[in-house]
Amino acid sequence: PLKAVKLDWVMPKVEARLESVAADRPRIVFPAATLARKGAHALRDALQGLDVTLVVSGREHEGTDFWRGLDVERHRPGRDLFAGASLVVLPALVEHAPRALLRALAAGIPVVASRECGLGRLPGLTAVAAGDAKALRATILAALYGEPRPLAQAA
């Protein structure tokens, strides 16, 4: 362990951030399959009652009605996952390949991710504890609106 060297992340080369598509509400990208280990349960609970569109990029492993009550858009192949994104959120319990998060950060899109994603401290990243839906909700609101809002007003 004394010989280990922690390496910095290499940011991918990306084009400038795409302009937002016309949207009435914020677009939050969940760059993963709908799996408990990717933090899908915490994200679903955190977004309840918020006027946002959730873009889900992966398969529906938790069932087709998992996101019930939320405005969900399935990512279509061939489209840029981050087109029109206001925020990228991945509150994973474990993450072995945070490439999508690095790509979002390199494009200038704010990211909220659990510490378990292993990104450390990068510009544009806000770290949250995995599994804490209440803290995740407060962090998402702060990222979207620039200041913390009381949870009672958020619903």
mmCIF file of N, CA and C in Angstrom, residues 18-101:
data_model
loop_
_atom_site.group_PDB
_atom_site.id
_atom_site.type_symbol
_atom_site.label_atom_id
_atom_site.label_comp_id
_atom_site.label_asym_id
_atom_site.label_seq_id
_atom_site.Cartn_x
_atom_site.Cartn_y
_atom_site.Cartn_z
ATOM 1 N N LEU A 18 -23.277 21.280 -25.849
ATOM 2 C CA LEU A 18 -24.391 21.524 -26.758
ATOM 3 C C LEU A 18 -25.368 22.503 -26.126
ATOM 4 N N GLU A 19 -25.932 23.348 -26.933
ATOM 5 C CA GLU A 19 -26.935 24.274 -26.430
ATOM 6 C C GLU A 19 -28.157 23.475 -25.987
ATOM 7 N N SER A 20 -28.825 24.002 -25.007
ATOM 8 C CA SER A 20 -30.012 23.324 -24.502
ATOM 9 C C SER A 20 -31.090 23.265 -25.566
ATOM 10 N N VAL A 21 -31.772 22.137 -25.589
ATOM 11 C CA VAL A 21 -32.950 22.050 -26.437
ATOM 12 C C VAL A 21 -34.059 22.806 -25.714
ATOM 13 N N ALA A 22 -35.034 23.272 -26.462
ATOM 14 C CA ALA A 22 -36.133 23.995 -25.826
ATOM 15 C C ALA A 22 -36.789 23.081 -24.802
ATOM 16 N N ALA A 23 -36.821 23.524 -23.582
ATOM 17 C CA ALA A 23 -37.398 22.705 -22.523
ATOM 18 C C ALA A 23 -38.112 23.598 -21.524
ATOM 19 N N ASP A 24 -39.254 23.138 -21.082
ATOM 20 C CA ASP A 24 -40.015 23.886 -20.096
ATOM 21 C C ASP A 24 -39.473 23.667 -18.689
ATOM 22 N N ARG A 25 -38.715 22.613 -18.529
ATOM 23 C CA ARG A 25 -38.234 22.257 -17.195
ATOM 24 C C ARG A 25 -36.816 21.721 -17.284
ATOM 25 N N PRO A 26 -36.133 21.649 -16.167
ATOM 26 C CA PRO A 26 -34.768 21.099 -16.173
ATOM 27 C C PRO A 26 -34.756 19.643 -16.631
ATOM 28 N N ARG A 27 -33.660 19.277 -17.315
ATOM 29 C CA ARG A 27 -33.458 17.907 -17.780
ATOM 30 C C ARG A 27 -32.304 17.304 -16.983
ATOM 31 N N ILE A 28 -32.605 16.235 -16.272
ATOM 32 C CA ILE A 28 -31.605 15.536 -15.468
ATOM 33 C C ILE A 28 -31.285 14.221 -16.156
ATOM 34 N N VAL A 29 -30.005 13.978 -16.390
ATOM 35 C CA VAL A 29 -29.571 12.747 -17.055
ATOM 36 C C VAL A 29 -29.071 11.756 -16.014
ATOM 37 N N PHE A 30 -29.597 10.548 -16.080
ATOM 38 C CA PHE A 30 -29.144 9.423 -15.258
ATOM 39 C C PHE A 30 -28.402 8.495 -16.219
ATOM 40 N N PRO A 31 -27.066 8.551 -16.255
ATOM 41 C CA PRO A 31 -26.298 7.823 -17.271
ATOM 42 C C PRO A 31 -26.006 6.371 -16.899
ATOM 43 N N ALA A 32 -27.062 5.630 -16.621
ATOM 44 C CA ALA A 32 -26.889 4.242 -16.193
ATOM 45 C C ALA A 32 -28.184 3.483 -16.414
ATOM 46 N N ALA A 33 -28.085 2.177 -16.274
ATOM 47 C CA ALA A 33 -29.282 1.342 -16.289
ATOM 48 C C ALA A 33 -30.030 1.536 -14.981
ATOM 49 N N THR A 34 -31.307 1.247 -15.003
ATOM 50 C CA THR A 34 -32.123 1.345 -13.798
ATOM 51 C C THR A 34 -31.809 0.151 -12.909
ATOM 52 N N LEU A 35 -30.840 0.353 -12.037
ATOM 53 C CA LEU A 35 -30.367 -0.677 -11.110
ATOM 54 C C LEU A 35 -30.203 -0.071 -9.725
ATOM 55 N N ALA A 36 -30.482 -0.856 -8.697
ATOM 56 C CA ALA A 36 -30.307 -0.381 -7.326
ATOM 57 C C ALA A 36 -28.866 0.038 -7.072
ATOM 58 N N ARG A 37 -27.894 -0.713 -7.561
ATOM 59 C CA ARG A 37 -26.488 -0.388 -7.296
ATOM 60 C C ARG A 37 -26.032 0.904 -7.962
ATOM 61 N N LYS A 38 -26.789 1.374 -8.938
ATOM 62 C CA LYS A 38 -26.467 2.646 -9.594
ATOM 63 C C LYS A 38 -27.175 3.818 -8.914
ATOM 64 N N GLY A 39 -27.913 3.542 -7.842
ATOM 65 C CA GLY A 39 -28.574 4.602 -7.090
ATOM 66 C C GLY A 39 -29.944 4.977 -7.608
ATOM 67 N N ALA A 40 -30.538 4.112 -8.399
ATOM 68 C CA ALA A 40 -31.837 4.423 -9.001
ATOM 69 C C ALA A 40 -32.921 4.660 -7.948
ATOM 70 N N HIS A 41 -32.910 3.909 -6.862
ATOM 71 C CA HIS A 41 -33.945 4.067 -5.831
ATOM 72 C C HIS A 41 -33.829 5.433 -5.160
ATOM 73 N N ALA A 42 -32.614 5.828 -4.801
ATOM 74 C CA ALA A 42 -32.419 7.133 -4.168
ATOM 75 C C ALA A 42 -32.802 8.260 -5.118
ATOM 76 N N LEU A 43 -32.447 8.128 -6.392
ATOM 77 C CA LEU A 43 -32.781 9.169 -7.358
ATOM 78 C C LEU A 43 -34.295 9.259 -7.554
ATOM 79 N N ARG A 44 -34.944 8.125 -7.681
ATOM 80 C CA ARG A 44 -36.408 8.128 -7.836
ATOM 81 C C ARG A 44 -37.071 8.830 -6.652
ATOM 82 N N ASP A 45 -36.639 8.509 -5.446
ATOM 83 C CA ASP A 45 -37.221 9.133 -4.258
ATOM 84 C C ASP A 45 -36.906 10.624 -4.204
ATOM 85 N N ALA A 46 -35.698 11.006 -4.580
ATOM 86 C CA ALA A 46 -35.279 12.408 -4.536
ATOM 87 C C ALA A 46 -36.051 13.272 -5.522
ATOM 88 N N LEU A 47 -36.452 12.703 -6.658
ATOM 89 C CA LEU A 47 -37.115 13.480 -7.703
ATOM 90 C C LEU A 47 -38.633 13.547 -7.562
ATOM 91 N N GLN A 48 -39.215 12.767 -6.655
ATOM 92 C CA GLN A 48 -40.674 12.761 -6.508
ATOM 93 C C GLN A 48 -41.185 14.177 -6.257
ATOM 94 N N GLY A 49 -42.155 14.592 -7.081
ATOM 95 C CA GLY A 49 -42.780 15.894 -6.910
ATOM 96 C C GLY A 49 -42.046 17.058 -7.556
ATOM 97 N N LEU A 50 -40.866 16.821 -8.102
ATOM 98 C CA LEU A 50 -40.131 17.904 -8.760
ATOM 99 C C LEU A 50 -40.552 18.002 -10.224
ATOM 100 N N ASP A 51 -40.579 19.204 -10.745
ATOM 101 C CA ASP A 51 -40.962 19.440 -12.132
ATOM 102 C C ASP A 51 -39.712 19.372 -13.008
ATOM 103 N N VAL A 52 -39.264 18.153 -13.272
ATOM 104 C CA VAL A 52 -38.068 17.913 -14.076
ATOM 105 C C VAL A 52 -38.346 16.779 -15.057
ATOM 106 N N THR A 53 -37.529 16.703 -16.091
ATOM 107 C CA THR A 53 -37.547 15.562 -16.995
ATOM 108 C C THR A 53 -36.309 14.734 -16.689
ATOM 109 N N LEU A 54 -36.490 13.454 -16.496
ATOM 110 C CA LEU A 54 -35.380 12.546 -16.242
ATOM 111 C C LEU A 54 -35.068 11.780 -17.520
ATOM 112 N N VAL A 55 -33.826 11.861 -17.975
ATOM 113 C CA VAL A 55 -33.382 11.123 -19.152
ATOM 114 C C VAL A 55 -32.614 9.906 -18.644
ATOM 115 N N VAL A 56 -33.112 8.718 -18.957
ATOM 116 C CA VAL A 56 -32.506 7.464 -18.497
ATOM 117 C C VAL A 56 -31.811 6.810 -19.682
ATOM 118 N N SER A 57 -30.532 6.474 -19.504
ATOM 119 C CA SER A 57 -29.774 5.951 -20.645
ATOM 120 C C SER A 57 -29.723 4.441 -20.742
ATOM 121 N N GLY A 58 -29.983 3.754 -19.648
ATOM 122 C CA GLY A 58 -29.811 2.303 -19.674
ATOM 123 C C GLY A 58 -31.116 1.541 -19.638
ATOM 124 N N ARG A 59 -30.975 0.230 -19.545
ATOM 125 C CA ARG A 59 -32.130 -0.671 -19.541
ATOM 126 C C ARG A 59 -32.889 -0.588 -18.225
ATOM 127 N N GLU A 60 -34.131 -1.045 -18.266
ATOM 128 C CA GLU A 60 -35.042 -1.018 -17.117
ATOM 129 C C GLU A 60 -34.981 -2.345 -16.362
ATOM 130 N N HIS A 61 -33.971 -2.550 -15.564
ATOM 131 C CA HIS A 61 -33.821 -3.807 -14.831
ATOM 132 C C HIS A 61 -34.731 -3.901 -13.606
ATOM 133 N N GLU A 62 -35.211 -2.766 -13.115
ATOM 134 C CA GLU A 62 -36.045 -2.766 -11.909
ATOM 135 C C GLU A 62 -37.541 -2.822 -12.229
ATOM 136 N N GLY A 63 -37.886 -2.996 -13.499
ATOM 137 C CA GLY A 63 -39.295 -3.077 -13.895
ATOM 138 C C GLY A 63 -39.707 -1.849 -14.688
ATOM 139 N N THR A 64 -40.684 -2.042 -15.550
ATOM 140 C CA THR A 64 -41.080 -0.963 -16.458
ATOM 141 C C THR A 64 -41.806 0.178 -15.760
ATOM 142 N N ASP A 65 -42.355 -0.063 -14.570
ATOM 143 C CA ASP A 65 -43.050 1.015 -13.865
ATOM 144 C C ASP A 65 -42.205 1.611 -12.738
ATOM 145 N N PHE A 66 -40.919 1.339 -12.747
ATOM 146 C CA PHE A 66 -40.038 1.799 -11.676
ATOM 147 C C PHE A 66 -40.081 3.317 -11.497
ATOM 148 N N TRP A 67 -40.069 4.062 -12.590
ATOM 149 C CA TRP A 67 -40.024 5.525 -12.540
ATOM 150 C C TRP A 67 -41.427 6.134 -12.511
ATOM 151 N N ARG A 68 -42.437 5.362 -12.191
ATOM 152 C CA ARG A 68 -43.827 5.839 -12.185
ATOM 153 C C ARG A 68 -43.937 7.150 -11.395
ATOM 154 N N GLY A 69 -44.688 8.090 -11.970
ATOM 155 C CA GLY A 69 -44.885 9.385 -11.322
ATOM 156 C C GLY A 69 -43.893 10.449 -11.767
ATOM 157 N N LEU A 70 -42.885 10.036 -12.530
ATOM 158 C CA LEU A 70 -41.880 10.993 -13.024
ATOM 159 C C LEU A 70 -41.991 11.117 -14.532
ATOM 160 N N ASP A 71 -41.607 12.278 -15.047
ATOM 161 C CA ASP A 71 -41.543 12.490 -16.486
ATOM 162 C C ASP A 71 -40.213 11.912 -16.961
ATOM 163 N N VAL A 72 -40.259 10.756 -17.605
ATOM 164 C CA VAL A 72 -39.048 10.044 -18.013
ATOM 165 C C VAL A 72 -38.953 9.990 -19.527
ATOM 166 N N GLU A 73 -37.765 10.268 -20.000
ATOM 167 C CA GLU A 73 -37.458 10.157 -21.427
ATOM 168 C C GLU A 73 -36.375 9.088 -21.563
ATOM 169 N N ARG A 74 -36.617 8.101 -22.385
ATOM 170 C CA ARG A 74 -35.620 7.057 -22.627
ATOM 171 C C ARG A 74 -34.619 7.585 -23.644
ATOM 172 N N HIS A 75 -33.359 7.422 -23.356
ATOM 173 C CA HIS A 75 -32.326 7.865 -24.289
ATOM 174 C C HIS A 75 -32.399 7.033 -25.553
ATOM 175 N N ARG A 76 -32.429 7.701 -26.672
ATOM 176 C CA ARG A 76 -32.495 7.018 -27.961
ATOM 177 C C ARG A 76 -31.099 6.900 -28.551
ATOM 178 N N PRO A 77 -30.731 5.726 -29.034
ATOM 179 C CA PRO A 77 -29.427 5.560 -29.676
ATOM 180 C C PRO A 77 -29.260 6.558 -30.821
ATOM 181 N N GLY A 78 -28.068 7.069 -30.955
ATOM 182 C CA GLY A 78 -27.777 8.020 -32.016
ATOM 183 C C GLY A 78 -27.881 9.463 -31.567
ATOM 184 N N ARG A 79 -28.581 9.716 -30.490
ATOM 185 C CA ARG A 79 -28.677 11.071 -29.948
ATOM 186 C C ARG A 79 -27.628 11.237 -28.871
ATOM 187 N N ASP A 80 -27.139 12.457 -28.734
ATOM 188 C CA ASP A 80 -26.186 12.746 -27.665
ATOM 189 C C ASP A 80 -26.927 12.645 -26.330
ATOM 190 N N LEU A 81 -26.435 11.815 -25.460
ATOM 191 C CA LEU A 81 -27.056 11.611 -24.161
ATOM 192 C C LEU A 81 -27.205 12.922 -23.395
ATOM 193 N N PHE A 82 -26.257 13.828 -23.569
ATOM 194 C CA PHE A 82 -26.247 15.048 -22.764
ATOM 195 C C PHE A 82 -26.878 16.256 -23.452
ATOM 196 N N ALA A 83 -27.484 16.067 -24.617
ATOM 197 C CA ALA A 83 -28.115 17.189 -25.320
ATOM 198 C C ALA A 83 -29.210 17.797 -24.446
ATOM 199 N N GLY A 84 -29.082 19.059 -24.166
ATOM 200 C CA GLY A 84 -30.081 19.756 -23.365
ATOM 201 C C GLY A 84 -30.034 19.467 -21.882
ATOM 202 N N ALA A 85 -29.006 18.785 -21.417
ATOM 203 C CA ALA A 85 -28.923 18.407 -20.001
ATOM 204 C C ALA A 85 -28.674 19.627 -19.119
ATOM 205 N N SER A 86 -29.431 19.707 -18.039
ATOM 206 C CA SER A 86 -29.203 20.719 -17.013
ATOM 207 C C SER A 86 -28.232 20.190 -15.965
ATOM 208 N N LEU A 87 -28.279 18.867 -15.760
ATOM 209 C CA LEU A 87 -27.539 18.235 -14.687
ATOM 210 C C LEU A 87 -27.413 16.749 -14.983
ATOM 211 N N VAL A 88 -26.295 16.158 -14.591
ATOM 212 C CA VAL A 88 -26.110 14.711 -14.693
ATOM 213 C C VAL A 88 -26.000 14.188 -13.262
ATOM 214 N N VAL A 89 -26.766 13.138 -12.955
ATOM 215 C CA VAL A 89 -26.817 12.618 -11.586
ATOM 216 C C VAL A 89 -26.579 11.114 -11.597
ATOM 217 N N LEU A 90 -25.626 10.669 -10.760
ATOM 218 C CA LEU A 90 -25.368 9.237 -10.594
ATOM 219 C C LEU A 90 -25.018 8.969 -9.128
ATOM 220 N N PRO A 91 -26.021 8.658 -8.299
ATOM 221 C CA PRO A 91 -25.764 8.398 -6.879
ATOM 222 C C PRO A 91 -25.456 6.922 -6.603
ATOM 223 N N ALA A 92 -24.553 6.361 -7.365
ATOM 224 C CA ALA A 92 -24.277 4.922 -7.351
ATOM 225 C C ALA A 92 -23.703 4.440 -6.016
ATOM 226 N N LEU A 93 -24.074 3.221 -5.666
ATOM 227 C CA LEU A 93 -23.487 2.558 -4.501
ATOM 228 C C LEU A 93 -22.109 2.023 -4.845
ATOM 229 N N VAL A 94 -21.916 1.714 -6.126
ATOM 230 C CA VAL A 94 -20.615 1.284 -6.631
ATOM 231 C C VAL A 94 -20.550 1.684 -8.106
ATOM 232 N N GLU A 95 -19.413 2.190 -8.522
ATOM 233 C CA GLU A 95 -19.240 2.571 -9.924
ATOM 234 C C GLU A 95 -17.816 2.232 -10.335
ATOM 235 N N HIS A 96 -17.684 1.428 -11.363
ATOM 236 C CA HIS A 96 -16.357 0.986 -11.780
ATOM 237 C C HIS A 96 -15.834 1.737 -13.005
ATOM 238 N N ALA A 97 -16.693 2.437 -13.710
ATOM 239 C CA ALA A 97 -16.263 3.107 -14.938
ATOM 240 C C ALA A 97 -17.050 4.410 -15.120
ATOM 241 N N PRO A 98 -16.620 5.489 -14.470
ATOM 242 C CA PRO A 98 -17.386 6.743 -14.529
ATOM 243 C C PRO A 98 -17.131 7.566 -15.792
ATOM 244 N N ARG A 99 -16.996 6.892 -16.936
ATOM 245 C CA ARG A 99 -16.687 7.603 -18.190
ATOM 246 C C ARG A 99 -17.732 8.641 -18.564
ATOM 247 N N ALA A 100 -19.010 8.303 -18.396
ATOM 248 C CA ALA A 100 -20.078 9.251 -18.744
ATOM 249 C C ALA A 100 -19.993 10.500 -17.872
ATOM 250 N N LEU A 101 -19.670 10.326 -16.609
ATOM 251 C CA LEU A 101 -19.543 11.474 -15.714
ATOM 252 C C LEU A 101 -18.370 12.358 -16.125
#
